[in-house]
Amino acid sequence: MKVDKIYRNFLWHKDNGKQGLHYIAWETLCLPTSLGGFGIHGAAERQGPLRSRRAWIFLHNKNSLLNKILFKKFGAKIWEEGVKRGASIAWKILKGGIDYLKPVIRLQVNNGLSININADNWILDRSLNRWPATCNTVDIDDKKVSILMDEDGNWNSGKLSEFFSGDMVKLIQQVEKGTNNIEDRIELIHTNMGKTVSALCAEANSYQNDSKYCKYKWLKKLKLDQKVYLFWWRVLNSALPTKGWLCYRRLANTMDYSRGCHEIEDTEHIIIKCSKLKVLLQKLRSSGFNVPSFLNLDECILATKQRADKGLAKIYALTIYYS
């Protein structure tokens, strides 16, 4: 999209007018900082969450002409995955929004006729398919919540005990029920958070992203200067322009460390193995700063994460940067 292109040109533009080197994938930059990104709002990534607001209005406004037409045509298919080829633009937009809505909504139990016991979210924030040890999933497969209630619309203790463990029965009995003679409705799992539906969907989608990046929220706790923070953020995302990294991208001819260590210059060497860094750390230890030593990069990151609120972790991070 044009907006994303403007962002990219701003980030990777060189003074001579040429395109700069892309150290980090754009999708990574658009991730929240807690997931290893830089928190940039990409226009393409916001498309789905913005559509979720339109889907939320569609699902709540039962009397609208659009709802009467599409719901009568598709019915329960609105919750199914994917869109068939040749579907209308309006249906594609709504389906895209509903897919983003799913992680942040649950069904409010009224008559229970439209809620699948196993597959739908109606207890807390997840479906029973993700709690297999708490119920007899075989006997309640494809059954509706209405079978768990009596004629007056109250929870049937005998039926609940037949299918669920004791703790789960107590949890279900605490679920607030609406009126028995009206249809089930959707509601937000988390309310009164000061966030719009679109913002909740965007956040949920980011945290459901099955990416290779760890959570780097601890890096903020070090309270580093912006340049030092950016250096360590690059280290964590394997985007430090070392000789090894440049050779991998065919932008350099040698991987030898230019500071005379006669070893391959990679991220682990710069952070752990550099002889000049070891001398500097030894001077710090002789001055009374008990800075740690590590065998590899993973050990270093784990220890720094565990001690992110300690002063020595910040001293070590600054030492690496200024060495």
Tab-separated table of C-alpha atoms in Angstrom:
chain	number	residue	atom	x	y	z
A	1	MET	CA	0.000	0.000	0.000
A	2	LYS	CA	1.092	3.607	-0.656
A	3	VAL	CA	1.203	4.568	3.044
A	4	ASP	CA	3.455	1.606	3.865
A	5	LYS	CA	5.687	2.529	0.913
A	6	ILE	CA	6.114	6.055	2.320
A	7	TYR	CA	7.064	4.577	5.710
A	8	ARG	CA	9.627	2.261	4.101
A	9	ASN	CA	11.196	5.080	2.083
A	10	PHE	CA	11.530	7.135	5.250
A	11	LEU	CA	13.205	4.308	7.181
A	12	TRP	CA	15.532	3.005	4.467
A	13	HIS	CA	16.235	6.104	2.374
A	14	LYS	CA	19.859	7.159	1.876
A	15	ASP	CA	21.141	10.748	1.597
A	16	ASN	CA	22.302	10.191	-1.988
A	17	GLY	CA	18.761	9.338	-3.047
A	18	LYS	CA	19.404	5.588	-3.355
A	19	GLN	CA	17.464	2.868	-1.604
A	20	GLY	CA	18.991	1.842	1.717
A	21	LEU	CA	19.638	-1.683	2.981
A	22	HIS	CA	16.616	-3.430	4.568
A	23	TYR	CA	18.000	-4.858	7.805
A	24	ILE	CA	14.613	-5.936	9.191
A	25	ALA	CA	11.544	-7.324	7.439
A	26	TRP	CA	8.664	-4.861	7.293
A	27	GLU	CA	6.340	-7.384	8.997
A	28	THR	CA	8.766	-7.538	11.928
A	29	LEU	CA	8.915	-3.758	12.278
A	30	CYS	CA	5.110	-3.693	12.493
A	31	LEU	CA	5.026	-6.137	15.415
A	32	PRO	CA	4.596	-4.716	18.944
A	33	THR	CA	7.848	-4.095	20.832
A	34	SER	CA	6.964	-6.954	23.208
A	35	LEU	CA	7.101	-9.367	20.257
A	36	GLY	CA	10.399	-8.124	18.881
A	37	GLY	CA	9.041	-5.438	16.552
A	38	PHE	CA	9.239	-1.663	16.609
A	39	GLY	CA	5.557	-0.920	17.051
A	40	ILE	CA	5.037	0.713	13.637
A	41	HIS	CA	1.417	0.761	12.494
A	42	GLY	CA	1.471	-0.797	9.035
A	43	ALA	CA	-1.499	0.160	6.886
A	44	ALA	CA	-1.889	-3.357	5.441
A	45	GLU	CA	-1.864	-4.939	8.920
A	46	ARG	CA	-4.598	-2.525	10.065
A	47	GLN	CA	-7.010	-3.525	7.315
A	48	GLY	CA	-8.381	-6.575	9.142
A	49	PRO	CA	-8.856	-4.863	12.550
A	50	LEU	CA	-10.643	-1.941	10.883
A	51	ARG	CA	-12.970	-4.381	9.145
A	52	SER	CA	-13.674	-6.014	12.519
A	53	ARG	CA	-15.475	-2.847	13.636
A	54	ARG	CA	-17.778	-3.082	10.629
A	55	ALA	CA	-18.373	-6.781	11.379
A	56	TRP	CA	-19.142	-5.950	15.029
A	57	ILE	CA	-21.833	-3.459	13.930
A	58	PHE	CA	-23.211	-5.981	11.427
A	59	LEU	CA	-23.560	-8.731	14.055
A	60	HIS	CA	-25.240	-6.447	16.596
A	61	ASN	CA	-27.622	-4.613	14.282
A	62	LYS	CA	-30.053	-7.434	13.479
A	63	ASN	CA	-32.582	-5.038	11.960
A	64	SER	CA	-30.267	-3.614	9.307
A	65	LEU	CA	-30.981	-4.404	5.663
A	66	LEU	CA	-27.448	-5.791	5.186
A	67	ASN	CA	-27.873	-8.193	8.116
A	68	LYS	CA	-31.266	-9.383	6.915
A	69	ILE	CA	-29.915	-10.129	3.430
A	70	LEU	CA	-26.540	-11.689	4.248
A	71	PHE	CA	-27.515	-13.538	7.421
A	72	LYS	CA	-30.497	-15.114	5.719
A	73	LYS	CA	-28.292	-16.199	2.821
A	74	PHE	CA	-25.278	-17.486	4.770
A	75	GLY	CA	-26.572	-18.113	8.313
A	76	ALA	CA	-24.062	-19.945	10.522
A	77	LYS	CA	-21.488	-19.880	7.710
A	78	ILE	CA	-20.367	-16.482	8.967
A	79	TRP	CA	-18.298	-18.311	11.612
A	80	GLU	CA	-16.744	-20.815	9.218
A	81	GLU	CA	-13.206	-20.426	7.907
A	82	GLY	CA	-12.484	-19.004	4.455
A	83	VAL	CA	-14.575	-17.387	1.725
A	84	LYS	CA	-15.762	-19.171	-1.380
A	85	ARG	CA	-14.596	-17.981	-4.773
A	86	GLY	CA	-16.947	-15.489	-6.392
A	87	ALA	CA	-18.330	-14.116	-3.122
A	88	SER	CA	-19.436	-10.485	-3.030
A	89	ILE	CA	-17.103	-7.714	-1.846
A	90	ALA	CA	-19.404	-6.938	1.095
A	91	TRP	CA	-19.268	-10.573	2.240
A	92	LYS	CA	-15.472	-10.717	1.929
A	93	ILE	CA	-15.081	-7.554	4.015
A	94	LEU	CA	-17.404	-8.855	6.737
A	95	LYS	CA	-15.766	-12.280	6.779
A	96	GLY	CA	-12.336	-10.681	7.099
A	97	GLY	CA	-13.582	-8.612	10.044
A	98	ILE	CA	-15.221	-11.622	11.736
A	99	ASP	CA	-11.976	-13.610	11.516
A	100	TYR	CA	-10.251	-10.827	13.463
A	101	LEU	CA	-13.127	-10.629	15.951
A	102	LYS	CA	-13.000	-14.279	17.002
A	103	PRO	CA	-10.098	-13.997	19.527
A	104	VAL	CA	-11.721	-11.090	21.424
A	105	ILE	CA	-15.363	-12.190	21.657
A	106	ARG	CA	-17.399	-14.909	23.317
A	107	LEU	CA	-21.061	-15.891	23.164
A	108	GLN	CA	-23.363	-14.699	25.911
A	109	VAL	CA	-25.599	-17.594	26.936
A	110	ASN	CA	-29.332	-16.885	26.682
A	111	ASN	CA	-31.255	-19.865	25.283
A	112	GLY	CA	-28.062	-21.767	24.335
A	113	LEU	CA	-29.512	-23.018	21.046
A	114	SER	CA	-26.769	-21.541	18.839
A	115	ILE	CA	-23.713	-22.262	21.015
A	116	ASN	CA	-21.627	-25.359	20.356
A	117	ILE	CA	-20.407	-26.677	23.726
A	118	ASN	CA	-16.972	-27.706	22.467
A	119	ALA	CA	-16.166	-25.350	19.623
A	120	ASP	CA	-17.509	-21.933	20.705
A	121	ASN	CA	-16.132	-19.481	23.254
A	122	TRP	CA	-18.715	-19.168	26.041
A	123	ILE	CA	-16.680	-19.825	29.213
A	124	LEU	CA	-14.023	-17.222	30.030
A	125	ASP	CA	-11.759	-16.648	27.007
A	126	ARG	CA	-11.442	-20.020	25.254
A	127	SER	CA	-13.437	-22.922	23.877
A	128	LEU	CA	-13.651	-26.295	25.626
A	129	ASN	CA	-11.636	-27.837	22.780
A	130	ARG	CA	-8.652	-26.216	24.493
A	131	TRP	CA	-9.603	-27.694	27.916
A	132	PRO	CA	-9.782	-31.422	27.040
A	133	ALA	CA	-9.084	-32.691	30.555
A	134	THR	CA	-12.085	-30.942	32.133
A	135	CYS	CA	-14.968	-32.635	30.332
A	136	ASN	CA	-16.197	-35.692	28.431
A	137	THR	CA	-15.553	-34.301	24.947
A	138	VAL	CA	-16.953	-37.399	23.164
A	139	ASP	CA	-20.470	-37.267	24.619
A	140	ILE	CA	-20.896	-33.512	24.125
A	141	ASP	CA	-19.399	-33.361	20.634
A	142	ASP	CA	-21.532	-31.131	18.337
A	143	LYS	CA	-24.146	-30.608	21.078
A	144	LYS	CA	-25.562	-27.227	22.056
A	145	VAL	CA	-25.383	-25.503	25.435
A	146	SER	CA	-29.201	-25.689	25.672
A	147	ILE	CA	-28.975	-29.375	26.689
A	148	LEU	CA	-27.218	-28.273	29.888
A	149	MET	CA	-30.231	-26.218	30.996
A	150	ASP	CA	-33.637	-27.111	32.386
A	151	GLU	CA	-37.032	-25.971	31.068
A	152	ASP	CA	-36.821	-22.686	32.971
A	153	GLY	CA	-33.457	-21.843	31.428
A	154	ASN	CA	-31.395	-22.476	34.571
A	155	TRP	CA	-28.289	-24.655	34.694
A	156	ASN	CA	-29.146	-28.334	35.171
A	157	SER	CA	-26.784	-29.602	37.868
A	158	GLY	CA	-27.395	-33.253	36.944
A	159	LYS	CA	-26.527	-32.705	33.282
A	160	LEU	CA	-23.449	-30.649	34.169
A	161	SER	CA	-22.164	-33.346	36.529
A	162	GLU	CA	-22.715	-35.945	33.820
A	163	PHE	CA	-20.354	-34.245	31.377
A	164	PHE	CA	-17.961	-32.093	33.449
A	165	SER	CA	-15.603	-32.341	36.403
A	166	GLY	CA	-16.552	-30.727	39.708
A	167	ASP	CA	-14.423	-27.617	39.272
A	168	MET	CA	-15.762	-27.055	35.762
A	169	VAL	CA	-19.362	-27.423	36.984
A	170	LYS	CA	-18.766	-24.651	39.519
A	171	LEU	CA	-17.197	-22.462	36.808
A	172	ILE	CA	-20.133	-22.969	34.411
A	173	GLN	CA	-22.652	-22.195	37.155
A	174	GLN	CA	-20.886	-18.860	37.640
A	175	VAL	CA	-21.405	-17.926	33.980
A	176	GLU	CA	-23.960	-15.118	33.811
A	177	LYS	CA	-27.038	-16.117	31.836
A	178	GLY	CA	-29.396	-13.860	29.983
A	179	THR	CA	-33.075	-14.398	29.314
A	180	ASN	CA	-34.021	-17.924	28.285
A	181	ASN	CA	-36.442	-16.966	25.498
A	182	ILE	CA	-34.092	-14.766	23.473
A	183	GLU	CA	-31.247	-15.790	21.172
A	184	ASP	CA	-27.601	-15.888	22.200
A	185	ARG	CA	-25.507	-12.786	21.571
A	186	ILE	CA	-21.823	-12.025	21.225
A	187	GLU	CA	-19.917	-9.929	23.756
A	188	LEU	CA	-16.342	-8.777	24.245
A	189	ILE	CA	-14.158	-10.941	26.485
A	190	HIS	CA	-12.465	-7.870	27.958
A	191	THR	CA	-14.531	-4.717	28.381
A	192	ASN	CA	-13.975	-1.252	29.860
A	193	MET	CA	-10.322	-1.242	28.788
A	194	GLY	CA	-10.491	2.128	27.040
A	195	LYS	CA	-9.795	0.495	23.671
A	196	THR	CA	-11.897	0.307	20.552
A	197	VAL	CA	-12.951	-2.999	19.005
A	198	SER	CA	-10.393	-2.456	16.227
A	199	ALA	CA	-7.583	-1.880	18.733
A	200	LEU	CA	-8.500	-5.031	20.692
A	201	CYS	CA	-8.523	-7.092	17.482
A	202	ALA	CA	-5.171	-5.701	16.319
A	203	GLU	CA	-3.580	-6.482	19.696
A	204	ALA	CA	-5.035	-10.000	19.843
A	205	ASN	CA	-3.883	-10.741	16.305
A	206	SER	CA	-0.335	-9.639	17.129
A	207	TYR	CA	-0.120	-11.856	20.199
A	208	GLN	CA	-1.561	-14.806	18.305
A	209	ASN	CA	1.069	-14.346	15.611
A	210	ASP	CA	3.025	-17.600	15.480
A	211	SER	CA	6.361	-15.902	14.811
A	212	LYS	CA	9.900	-16.902	15.675
A	213	TYR	CA	10.470	-13.790	17.773
A	214	CYS	CA	10.596	-13.991	21.552
A	215	LYS	CA	9.066	-11.399	23.815
A	216	TYR	CA	11.495	-8.542	24.371
A	217	LYS	CA	9.540	-6.447	26.852
A	218	TRP	CA	12.415	-6.847	29.309
A	219	LEU	CA	14.658	-4.744	27.046
A	220	LYS	CA	12.603	-1.666	27.951
A	221	LYS	CA	13.341	-2.273	31.644
A	222	LEU	CA	17.019	-1.561	31.075
A	223	LYS	CA	16.103	2.089	30.268
A	224	LEU	CA	18.865	2.402	27.682
A	225	ASP	CA	19.556	5.395	25.467
A	226	GLN	CA	17.781	5.135	22.133
A	227	LYS	CA	20.961	4.315	20.185
A	228	VAL	CA	21.938	1.580	22.643
A	229	TYR	CA	18.390	0.241	22.678
A	230	LEU	CA	18.349	0.091	18.868
A	231	PHE	CA	21.694	-1.768	18.885
A	232	TRP	CA	20.388	-4.439	21.265
A	233	TRP	CA	17.079	-4.648	19.414
A	234	ARG	CA	19.080	-5.440	16.281
A	235	VAL	CA	21.058	-8.062	18.179
A	236	LEU	CA	17.857	-9.788	19.358
A	237	ASN	CA	16.430	-9.758	15.824
A	238	SER	CA	19.665	-11.008	14.177
A	239	ALA	CA	19.990	-7.799	12.171
A	240	LEU	CA	23.399	-6.526	13.232
A	241	PRO	CA	25.439	-5.749	10.070
A	242	THR	CA	28.450	-7.894	10.948
A	243	LYS	CA	30.865	-9.262	8.330
A	244	GLY	CA	29.203	-12.668	8.630
A	245	TRP	CA	25.772	-11.102	8.073
A	246	LEU	CA	27.019	-9.080	5.075
A	247	CYS	CA	28.692	-12.133	3.540
A	248	TYR	CA	25.461	-14.067	3.881
A	249	ARG	CA	23.779	-11.304	1.875
A	250	ARG	CA	26.712	-11.251	-0.583
A	251	LEU	CA	27.654	-7.689	0.333
A	252	ALA	CA	31.142	-8.519	1.668
A	253	ASN	CA	33.978	-10.801	0.551
A	254	THR	CA	35.431	-11.788	3.921
A	255	MET	CA	34.075	-12.660	7.364
A	256	ASP	CA	37.298	-11.879	9.279
A	257	TYR	CA	36.968	-9.523	12.216
A	258	SER	CA	38.515	-6.159	11.271
A	259	ARG	CA	39.797	-5.424	14.812
A	260	GLY	CA	42.534	-8.045	14.679
A	261	CYS	CA	40.898	-11.008	16.440
A	262	HIS	CA	41.433	-13.220	13.369
A	263	GLU	CA	38.054	-14.854	13.876
A	264	ILE	CA	34.715	-14.769	12.067
A	265	GLU	CA	32.843	-11.568	12.816
A	266	ASP	CA	29.302	-12.535	13.771
A	267	THR	CA	26.899	-11.329	16.453
A	268	GLU	CA	28.104	-13.845	19.034
A	269	HIS	CA	31.710	-12.773	18.513
A	270	ILE	CA	30.862	-9.086	19.016
A	271	ILE	CA	28.766	-9.734	22.133
A	272	ILE	CA	30.778	-12.543	23.775
A	273	LYS	CA	34.100	-13.544	22.218
A	274	CYS	CA	35.872	-10.330	21.157
A	275	SER	CA	39.302	-10.135	22.856
A	276	LYS	CA	39.112	-6.350	23.230
A	277	LEU	CA	35.712	-6.710	24.911
A	278	LYS	CA	37.147	-9.277	27.319
A	279	VAL	CA	39.920	-6.848	28.311
A	280	LEU	CA	37.354	-4.109	28.956
A	281	LEU	CA	35.187	-6.436	31.058
A	282	GLN	CA	38.222	-7.507	33.078
A	283	LYS	CA	38.985	-3.858	33.859
A	284	LEU	CA	35.427	-3.401	35.076
A	285	ARG	CA	35.756	-6.433	37.354
A	286	SER	CA	39.026	-5.127	38.782
A	287	SER	CA	37.216	-1.848	39.527
A	288	GLY	CA	34.569	-3.632	41.605
A	289	PHE	CA	31.846	-4.192	38.986
A	290	ASN	CA	31.036	-7.897	39.046
A	291	VAL	CA	29.929	-8.100	35.399
A	292	PRO	CA	29.275	-11.689	34.264
A	293	SER	CA	30.908	-13.667	31.474
A	294	PHE	CA	29.031	-15.960	29.089
A	295	LEU	CA	29.779	-18.899	26.826
A	296	ASN	CA	27.297	-18.098	24.064
A	297	LEU	CA	24.742	-15.551	22.910
A	298	ASP	CA	21.694	-17.462	24.173
A	299	GLU	CA	23.133	-17.632	27.687
A	300	CYS	CA	23.888	-13.905	27.567
A	301	ILE	CA	20.349	-12.952	26.468
A	302	LEU	CA	18.725	-15.230	29.066
A	303	ALA	CA	20.837	-13.860	31.923
A	304	THR	CA	20.277	-10.235	30.831
A	305	LYS	CA	16.545	-10.877	30.642
A	306	GLN	CA	16.460	-12.341	34.166
A	307	ARG	CA	18.444	-9.398	35.567
A	308	ALA	CA	16.816	-6.638	33.506
A	309	ASP	CA	15.892	-4.682	36.644
A	310	LYS	CA	19.450	-4.840	38.035
A	311	GLY	CA	22.114	-2.195	37.519
A	312	LEU	CA	24.771	-4.680	36.365
A	313	ALA	CA	22.634	-5.720	33.390
A	314	LYS	CA	22.528	-2.126	32.171
A	315	ILE	CA	26.270	-1.692	32.736
A	316	TYR	CA	26.935	-4.849	30.709
A	317	ALA	CA	24.637	-3.694	27.887
A	318	LEU	CA	26.359	-0.296	27.732
A	319	THR	CA	29.799	-1.914	27.817
A	320	ILE	CA	28.984	-4.085	24.800
A	321	TYR	CA	27.721	-1.092	22.840
A	322	TYR	CA	30.651	1.229	23.588
A	323	SER	CA	33.292	-1.472	23.104
